[in-house]
Amino acid sequence: MPAMTMVQALNSALEVMLARDPGVVIFGEDVGFYGGVFRVTEGLQQKHGQERVFDTPIAEGGMLGVAVGMGAYGLRPVVEIQFADYIYPATDQLISAAARLRYRSGGEFWAPITVRAPCGGGIFGGQTHSQSVEAIFTHVCGLKTVIPSNPYDAKGLLISAIEDDDPVVFFEPKRLYHGPFDGHPERPAVPWSAHKQAEVPEGYFAVPLGRAAVVREGAAVTVLVYGTMVHVALAAAEEAGIDAEIVDLRTLLPLDIDTIVDSVKKTGRCVIAHEATRTCGFGAELAALVQEHCFYHLEAPIVRVTGWDTPYPHALEWDYFPGPARVADGLRRALEG
Amino acid sequence: MPAMTMVQALNSALEVMLARDPGVVIFGEDVGFYGGVFRVTEGLQQKHGQERVFDTPIAEGGMLGVAVGMGAYGLRPVVEIQFADYIYPATDQLISAAARLRYRSGGEFWAPITVRAPCGGGIFGGQTHSQSVEAIFTHVCGLKTVIPSNPYDAKGLLISAIEDDDPVVFFEPKRLYHGPFDGHPERPAVPWSAHKQAEVPEGYFAVPLGRAAVVREGAAVTVLVYGTMVHVALAAAEEAGIDAEIVDLRTLLPLDIDTIVDSVKKTGRCVIAHEATRTCGFGAELAALVQEHCFYHLEAPIVRVTGWDTPYPHALEWDYFPGPARVADGLRRALEG
Amino acid sequence: MDTVTAPEQPAPDAAAPRLKLHIPPHHPAPGEAPDFSYVPRFPAGAVERPDIGVPARATHPFAYQLIRVLDDDGEAVGDWNPHIDPETLRRGLRAMMLTRAYDDRMFRQQRQGKITFYMKCTGEEAIGVGQAFALAPDDMAFPYYRQQGLLIARGWPLLDMMCQCYSNACDRLKGRQLPVLYSVREASFFSLAGNLGCQFPHAVGWAMASAYKGDRRIAVSWIGEGSTAEPDFHHALTFAAVYRAPVVLNVVNNQWAISSHQEIAGGDGTTFASRAIGYGLACLRVDGNDFLAVYGATQWAAARARANHGATMIELFTYRAAPHSTSDDPSRYRPAEEAQSWPYGDPIERLSRHLIRLGEWSPERQTQLASELADEVRETAREAERYGTMETGPHFSAKTMFEDVFKEMPWHLRRQRQEMGM
Amino acid sequence: MDTVTAPEQPAPDAAAPRLKLHIPPHHPAPGEAPDFSYVPRFPAGAVERPDIGVPARATHPFAYQLIRVLDDDGEAVGDWNPHIDPETLRRGLRAMMLTRAYDDRMFRQQRQGKITFYMKCTGEEAIGVGQAFALAPDDMAFPYYRQQGLLIARGWPLLDMMCQCYSNACDRLKGRQLPVLYSVREASFFSLAGNLGCQFPHAVGWAMASAYKGDRRIAVSWIGEGSTAEPDFHHALTFAAVYRAPVVLNVVNNQWAISSHQEIAGGDGTTFASRAIGYGLACLRVDGNDFLAVYGATQWAAARARANHGATMIELFTYRAAPHSTSDDPSRYRPAEEAQSWPYGDPIERLSRHLIRLGEWSPERQTQLASELADEVRETAREAERYGTMETGPHFSAKTMFEDVFKEMPWHLRRQRQEMGM
Ligand SMILES: Cc1ncc(C[n+]2csc(CCOP(=O)(O)OP(=O)(O)O)c2C)c(N)n1
Ligand SMILES: Cc1ncc(C[n+]2csc(CCOP(=O)(O)OP(=O)(O)O)c2C)c(N)n1
Ligand SMILES: [Mg+2]
Ligand SMILES: [Mg+2]
């Protein structure tokens, strides 16, 4: 099996779906001739034609607006938002239209739309190219939210998202596009090729939505993470020499509660880590659920390690980013209790 | 002191601030000549002139956009969003501009804006006139979020919000506009006049942001609520005959953590109730904080009683609304543990 | 010269005028006399009808005129006369009258507490009905809440519409939606939203999809003049222009947005039809109370779209004779007599007068039909009430509340349903 | 007649053409020859200059023309010639050249890893500089990232701008913002945002406030042609029209939005200036590479706004000669020679030629000034680097990260700061 970067795996998923389903159309800013500022749609217009892969005006809300209409007709639009930070103009169409259409029409119409957006920091993008906004969408009934952490999942989950008949917001940790990132910017960048999850089948395959993956077994503490933080958590556990069980959520909504509960009941301790700001971040929901389901198994408070409740500062990126040291510290606090 | 309804108290706050500060301007859909669809701005244009209280085009994003510019000039805009359900078109300006301006300009510019919006259900408004969207905004660093539960607080908090030099999202539970509501739609509506918190000074006074109020003392369980749910929780405690301590949060961000922690440490049990959908609702953050701060005092899992994770259904409003029976049930679960 | 700045200008002359903020005045107020001096009296038959293939630019002068066919004597004049046979005209008249009768009845039902809310389109019936007649039945409609006439003119049963308003056991929307927010896929009528404007880009996207598939069906949407200030209006026009979408975009300018006059929406000194100009879209401006003009203009725009000449924006110039909704009280913000003094009359009276003039109709038949339709509606309402009213129920069972949030119900909704005891 | 539906129409003729989706083609591609056949050659001096008080409608024909003052021989011709003295012109030239030298240096600094990111305005210098010269220094500017010339022409020290780009210890924005996202209150230069378009309604709101206060300062904003598709463009125009805000709204049409040609933004068969028409706003369309035309048009629009005649939209027609940013690679999507073949030349060369023709300048002085400025910029950069570079630091201390989120730091931020160990 070929080794793919996350960019190549996403491109391959789009390629596969364009070939399988004539209803799939892909559009967004600079995704056509150019192939996207992160190259995820590279070559797709050349191969499948400009009617299927095309540039749009700079109007995220407009993209979602027309996507809802296309979905009502019977197409499967895949929309690229150039950066998750720029999804806000699309929130009204995403929430008021896409997420509510099936319900309000009594099931007559629905919105089989996938919204892709690069998220997270690590590239010195400053406060408007680094945001993690997943918690806004996980609060919205009618939306599914997915965040992959490696090429294999990225392709399999994106295929599932496109095939899903409900709207899916698909966030791509941009710091992982070209290699896994353990949260040590000072170390040389590692390519995906070395990584086992970079072996990705050329053809069609799906990773089902709603299923987490235990990426590291352990008995001492459960770590709930997704996206870039999966790699950071692995590094933190190694560096701290802590027998942590690390769960890659992959899909935030619908959430794989059983995998989470099984693990926490086993370890009795839980650390939640995400890059997004803390207050009302997805970690809040995870903490609430864990204590609801595992209260009598918990031996220590659930610890949240997150981005600070500030914008993502350009020059202070690594003071903001919840790196291995901070996660390891969280692990220790969870163990001490 | 005169008894005021919540609408009169809000109107009085606006009146007081228009008189005190020539920088205060009020605008929104139908707020001018007509006085607002809920009559909160009634008479203000007639008294203070159309340059200070005026109608806008139907463009929530535009209102916030011009408000940011006005704030940069030095005015204190007070914007009415006709229903909280229609705030989504304004999210980009609220989040990307208003909330981030002070930070990104190194403190050179800021956004002293108050955004008022009626929220919550109880008037058969269906899914687009009933939403409680506070958790989207409490996740955004740089925004403050306020939700009053009675006329006195409504006036005092709105005055504080307008005087605040940071953007404040001020949600008004529309079901409380004309009387307290204990969650029993089958009972005759009660006017505010009977209610002690309806005694509101005519003139200027402020209720500081960031301070909760213990509206009922008790030893058995702490109930964290805001807005309409304050009254529902009071009814539930009475009806279930449970010695609950009920905390009206009043301001969600900045949150009054000390009052919360003191109460939960005293009672050892906690119920959180809100009308908003559960997943990633503000209750998630409260649960996370409570277990972080009070883990060793908790004798039972923290219980969340909330709106269901569905749109607000028109005819099934009372099956959706987390009424006294559901809250009482939550109290019992918290006591049984 | 080693400086890069402009030389000091003289300080702005202290005598120079100070800036002044303009706020559109709210007038006439209740009690004052109606004032339609801002509405020019355009003659019928004055605007020429170009070929459907003309460049968009050729239609731009129409933005400042008004396409009218029925003159004050009820004569049909000019290029835009669609020359419809009398039988079709009578059907159109009947559909408009049925719409009005339906509105009157449901408005009263709300007053009687049988439904929670209602919105009439009184005075605007020629729009929904006339356009339904000019379009193909399977052209996809993305309306807003004031085009009930469209559904009626597509022959959709009043009974079904009423059950939605009653939120009863036969409500196809399962009690989930506010009354009047219909959704009827079989009638190519898209789910109505509470959020203003969002349907406009939906229509453009649907039209793009139809073109992508080499279909022959076009999309049509409606938006109120007040709602044109929303982003979705701008998005719809931009995308329609860039991709030459086969769509007809209607702006219903009924002068009011709840209590805000069209000036507040940016109608002062310009027209809503002219918003199309900057995007390079075709535009027409039409007397919305003139069944024949509405029909003719819609037919032109639909044919243009179907022939791959792209989108047309139509401003339908009319007047909201009804209160905004059952929650509204227009006596607080406008003169009571405004409706009667609207310069372009009432669409039903005008079509009726035209038919009478053609010798195809009579005042007697008019009165008789009106009472027939009132009876028909009353009967249908009685039948609908047998399936329940909002007040009495029965409604859909509470457990259906958790359905259709997603195609398959995820665990957390199943668990919440159990929590509710279902 | 007892039916309300239109009679069955004949099914759409099977021979009738199928719908077809139009996607604007991307051409010319890299390797192909530049093709500016879509750009008409407008002569200089052809557009008449009306009184600043004319009704907006009188300016609408300008949307389809191009205001030019400098002809191909460097002669200043026509009504729009602002007749600026040579000294001022030399200052303008110097400011444009300084802007270019600054851009070139900072672009290289990024390539050397001393800063993370940079954006040049090469070929567009006449806009920021020419407009700064035509405006009052305290007119409030709401620019986007390609108007660094404005800050330079307002005399703001390069040193301060560089420190922001280096995110060093003297960065007035404390290392928080991406390079070039300046904020300079003292220069009436509003905080730049990463989010496209959001500044446009800010300018309108500021202008409304200025008018509300009876001030004399106007607001001015800039937006890229690609960004006109965002809601904030529509909002700005709507509010500017309704409240007659004293604002100048500039659309910088530099033909490209990263890799998307202006057709994708909806420029095909229309102009961005014409977007103003539907709102009833005044509009001008100007050769953005012509310092005198930019100055003259801006002066007109500013005077109009100051005299309470309301807002003007100006389309500045230019070409983005630089890559979009240091992250961009134009060779992937456009012919390398496009910039040189832009029909309206280079703003610096054109103003220089004009001064030489006036006998107020010489090729020698031109070359000499260029190298002087390059030295000046290099020196300033050296000095700035003494306060640190992005690469080496020093930066603001980590604990400042928690400041300015709110005016007063709430407990949760204080606690997070402690958690970080500060
Ligand atoms: C996004 C949004 N903002 C505000 C409202 C509240 N609202 C409902 S109808 C209405 C007026 C609409 O006026 P117009 O578009 O002219 O349509 P008309 O009612 O006149 O037919 C308003 C402000 C809404 N439904 N959606
Ligand atoms: C809301 C938003 N969407 C997308 C982007 C990404 N982006 C940055 S610049 C740019 C192109 C802007 O083009 P234009 O408006 O023409 O300005 P120019 O760069 O040509 O001067 C895009 C798409 C953004 N910054 N903000
Ligand atoms: Mg209207
Ligand atoms: Mg551009």
GROMACS .gro file of N, CA, C and O and ligand atoms in nm, chain A residues 92, chain B residues 29-30 58 60 82-83 86 89 129, chain C residues 119 124 144-146 194-196 223-228 230 252 254 256-258 320 324, ligand 1:
model
  154
   92ASP      N    1  -2.482   3.082   0.952
   92ASP     CA    2  -2.627   3.090   0.941
   92ASP      C    3  -2.679   2.981   0.847
   92ASP      O    4  -2.771   2.907   0.884
  366GLU      N    5  -3.397   4.615   1.407
  366GLU     CA    6  -3.517   4.605   1.324
  366GLU      C    7  -3.640   4.647   1.403
  366GLU      O    8  -3.666   4.592   1.510
  367ASP      N    9  -3.711   4.747   1.353
  367ASP     CA   10  -3.838   4.790   1.412
  367ASP      C   11  -3.826   4.850   1.553
  367ASP      O   12  -3.926   4.862   1.623
  395ILE      N   13  -3.280   4.494   0.747
  395ILE     CA   14  -3.283   4.359   0.804
  395ILE      C   15  -3.152   4.290   0.769
  395ILE      O   16  -3.139   4.222   0.668
  397GLU      N   17  -2.858   4.154   1.032
  397GLU     CA   18  -2.797   4.144   1.165
  397GLU      C   19  -2.647   4.163   1.156
  397GLU      O   20  -2.585   4.226   1.244
  419GLN      N   21  -3.370   4.088   1.670
  419GLN     CA   22  -3.513   4.071   1.699
  419GLN      C   23  -3.544   3.940   1.771
  419GLN      O   24  -3.629   3.935   1.861
  420PHE      N   25  -3.472   3.835   1.735
  420PHE     CA   26  -3.479   3.707   1.806
  420PHE      C   27  -3.338   3.648   1.808
  420PHE      O   28  -3.267   3.658   1.708
  423TYR      N   29  -3.189   3.470   1.524
  423TYR     CA   30  -3.145   3.541   1.403
  423TYR      C   31  -3.011   3.610   1.423
  423TYR      O   32  -2.973   3.699   1.347
  426PRO      N   33  -2.638   3.544   1.139
  426PRO     CA   34  -2.573   3.626   1.037
  426PRO      C   35  -2.475   3.727   1.097
  426PRO      O   36  -2.391   3.782   1.026
  466HIS      N   37  -3.797   3.086   1.672
  466HIS     CA   38  -3.829   3.197   1.762
  466HIS      C   39  -3.817   3.153   1.908
  466HIS      O   40  -3.882   3.208   1.996
  793MET      N   41  -5.009   3.427   0.875
  793MET     CA   42  -4.965   3.538   0.790
  793MET      C   43  -5.044   3.538   0.661
  793MET      O   44  -5.050   3.438   0.591
  798GLU      N   45  -5.160   4.073  -0.238
  798GLU     CA   46  -5.042   4.025  -0.311
  798GLU      C   47  -5.071   3.893  -0.382
  798GLU      O   48  -4.979   3.825  -0.428
  818TYR      N   49  -4.091   3.244   0.019
  818TYR     CA   50  -4.093   3.274   0.162
  818TYR      C   51  -4.239   3.266   0.205
  818TYR      O   52  -4.322   3.209   0.134
  819TYR      N   53  -4.268   3.317   0.321
  819TYR     CA   54  -4.399   3.285   0.381
  819TYR      C   55  -4.520   3.352   0.316
  819TYR      O   56  -4.633   3.326   0.357
  820ARG      N   57  -4.499   3.442   0.219
  820ARG     CA   58  -4.615   3.512   0.165
  820ARG      C   59  -4.654   3.464   0.025
  820ARG      O   60  -4.723   3.534  -0.049
  868GLY      N   61  -3.795   3.003   0.881
  868GLY     CA   62  -3.823   3.124   0.958
  868GLY      C   63  -3.718   3.231   0.932
  868GLY      O   64  -3.743   3.349   0.952
  869ASN      N   65  -3.602   3.189   0.888
  869ASN     CA   66  -3.490   3.282   0.868
  869ASN      C   67  -3.504   3.350   0.734
  869ASN      O   68  -3.505   3.283   0.631
  870LEU      N   69  -3.510   3.480   0.737
  870LEU     CA   70  -3.531   3.554   0.613
  870LEU      C   71  -3.414   3.540   0.518
  870LEU      O   72  -3.298   3.548   0.558
  897ILE      N   73  -3.824   3.683  -0.229
  897ILE     CA   74  -3.769   3.742  -0.107
  897ILE      C   75  -3.843   3.875  -0.086
  897ILE      O   76  -3.882   3.940  -0.184
  898GLY      N   77  -3.862   3.915   0.039
  898GLY     CA   78  -3.926   4.043   0.064
  898GLY      C   79  -3.826   4.156   0.045
  898GLY      O   80  -3.706   4.136   0.060
  899GLU      N   81  -3.876   4.275   0.013
  899GLU     CA   82  -3.783   4.387  -0.009
  899GLU      C   83  -3.701   4.414   0.117
  899GLU      O   84  -3.583   4.446   0.109
  900GLY      N   85  -3.763   4.396   0.233
  900GLY     CA   86  -3.687   4.419   0.356
  900GLY      C   87  -3.572   4.321   0.371
  900GLY      O   88  -3.463   4.357   0.416
  901SER      N   89  -3.595   4.199   0.328
  901SER     CA   90  -3.495   4.093   0.344
  901SER      C   91  -3.382   4.103   0.243
  901SER      O   92  -3.282   4.030   0.255
  902THR      N   93  -3.394   4.191   0.145
  902THR     CA   94  -3.284   4.203   0.048
  902THR      C   95  -3.156   4.252   0.115
  902THR      O   96  -3.048   4.240   0.057
  904GLU      N   97  -3.023   4.119   0.369
  904GLU     CA   98  -2.951   4.004   0.425
  904GLU      C   99  -2.842   3.956   0.328
  904GLU      O  100  -2.855   3.972   0.207
  926VAL      N  101  -4.028   4.075  -0.369
  926VAL     CA  102  -4.164   4.122  -0.346
  926VAL      C  103  -4.155   4.251  -0.265
  926VAL      O  104  -4.131   4.248  -0.144
  928ASN      N  105  -4.346   4.497  -0.110
  928ASN     CA  106  -4.482   4.532  -0.063
  928ASN      C  107  -4.477   4.653   0.031
  928ASN      O  108  -4.565   4.672   0.113
  930TRP      N  109  -4.353   4.741   0.297
  930TRP     CA  110  -4.333   4.732   0.441
  930TRP      C  111  -4.257   4.607   0.480
  930TRP      O  112  -4.271   4.502   0.417
  931ALA      N  113  -4.177   4.620   0.583
  931ALA     CA  114  -4.114   4.507   0.651
  931ALA      C  115  -4.152   4.523   0.798
  931ALA      O  116  -4.094   4.607   0.867
  932ILE      N  117  -4.252   4.449   0.840
  932ILE     CA  118  -4.319   4.477   0.966
  932ILE      C  119  -4.346   4.628   0.971
  932ILE      O  120  -4.426   4.675   0.889
  994ARG      N  121  -4.847   4.557   0.104
  994ARG     CA  122  -4.890   4.458   0.203
  994ARG      C  123  -5.015   4.511   0.271
  994ARG      O  124  -5.009   4.584   0.370
  998HIS      N  125  -4.858   4.248   0.920
  998HIS     CA  126  -4.746   4.160   0.892
  998HIS      C  127  -4.781   4.016   0.927
  998HIS      O  128  -4.754   3.923   0.849
 1519LIG     C1  129  -3.275   3.662   0.971
 1519LIG     C2  130  -3.405   3.717   1.022
 1519LIG     N1  131  -3.407   3.840   1.080
 1519LIG     C3  132  -3.522   3.891   1.128
 1519LIG     C4  133  -3.640   3.819   1.121
 1519LIG     C5  134  -3.771   3.876   1.181
 1519LIG     N2  135  -3.867   3.913   1.073
 1519LIG     C6  136  -3.961   3.827   1.029
 1519LIG     S1  137  -4.048   3.889   0.899
 1519LIG     C7  138  -3.963   4.035   0.903
 1519LIG     C8  139  -3.993   4.143   0.801
 1519LIG     C9  140  -3.967   4.095   0.659
 1519LIG     O1  141  -4.007   4.197   0.568
 1519LIG     P1  142  -3.999   4.170   0.412
 1519LIG     O2  143  -3.873   4.098   0.377
 1519LIG     O3  144  -4.023   4.298   0.342
 1519LIG     O4  145  -4.116   4.066   0.380
 1519LIG     P2  146  -4.273   4.095   0.402
 1519LIG     O5  147  -4.306   4.045   0.541
 1519LIG     O6  148  -4.294   4.242   0.386
 1519LIG     O7  149  -4.345   4.016   0.298
 1519LIG    C10  150  -3.867   4.033   1.005
 1519LIG    C11  151  -3.774   4.145   1.036
 1519LIG    C12  152  -3.633   3.690   1.060
 1519LIG     N3  153  -3.745   3.614   1.048
 1519LIG     N4  154  -3.516   3.644   1.011
   0.00000   0.00000   0.00000
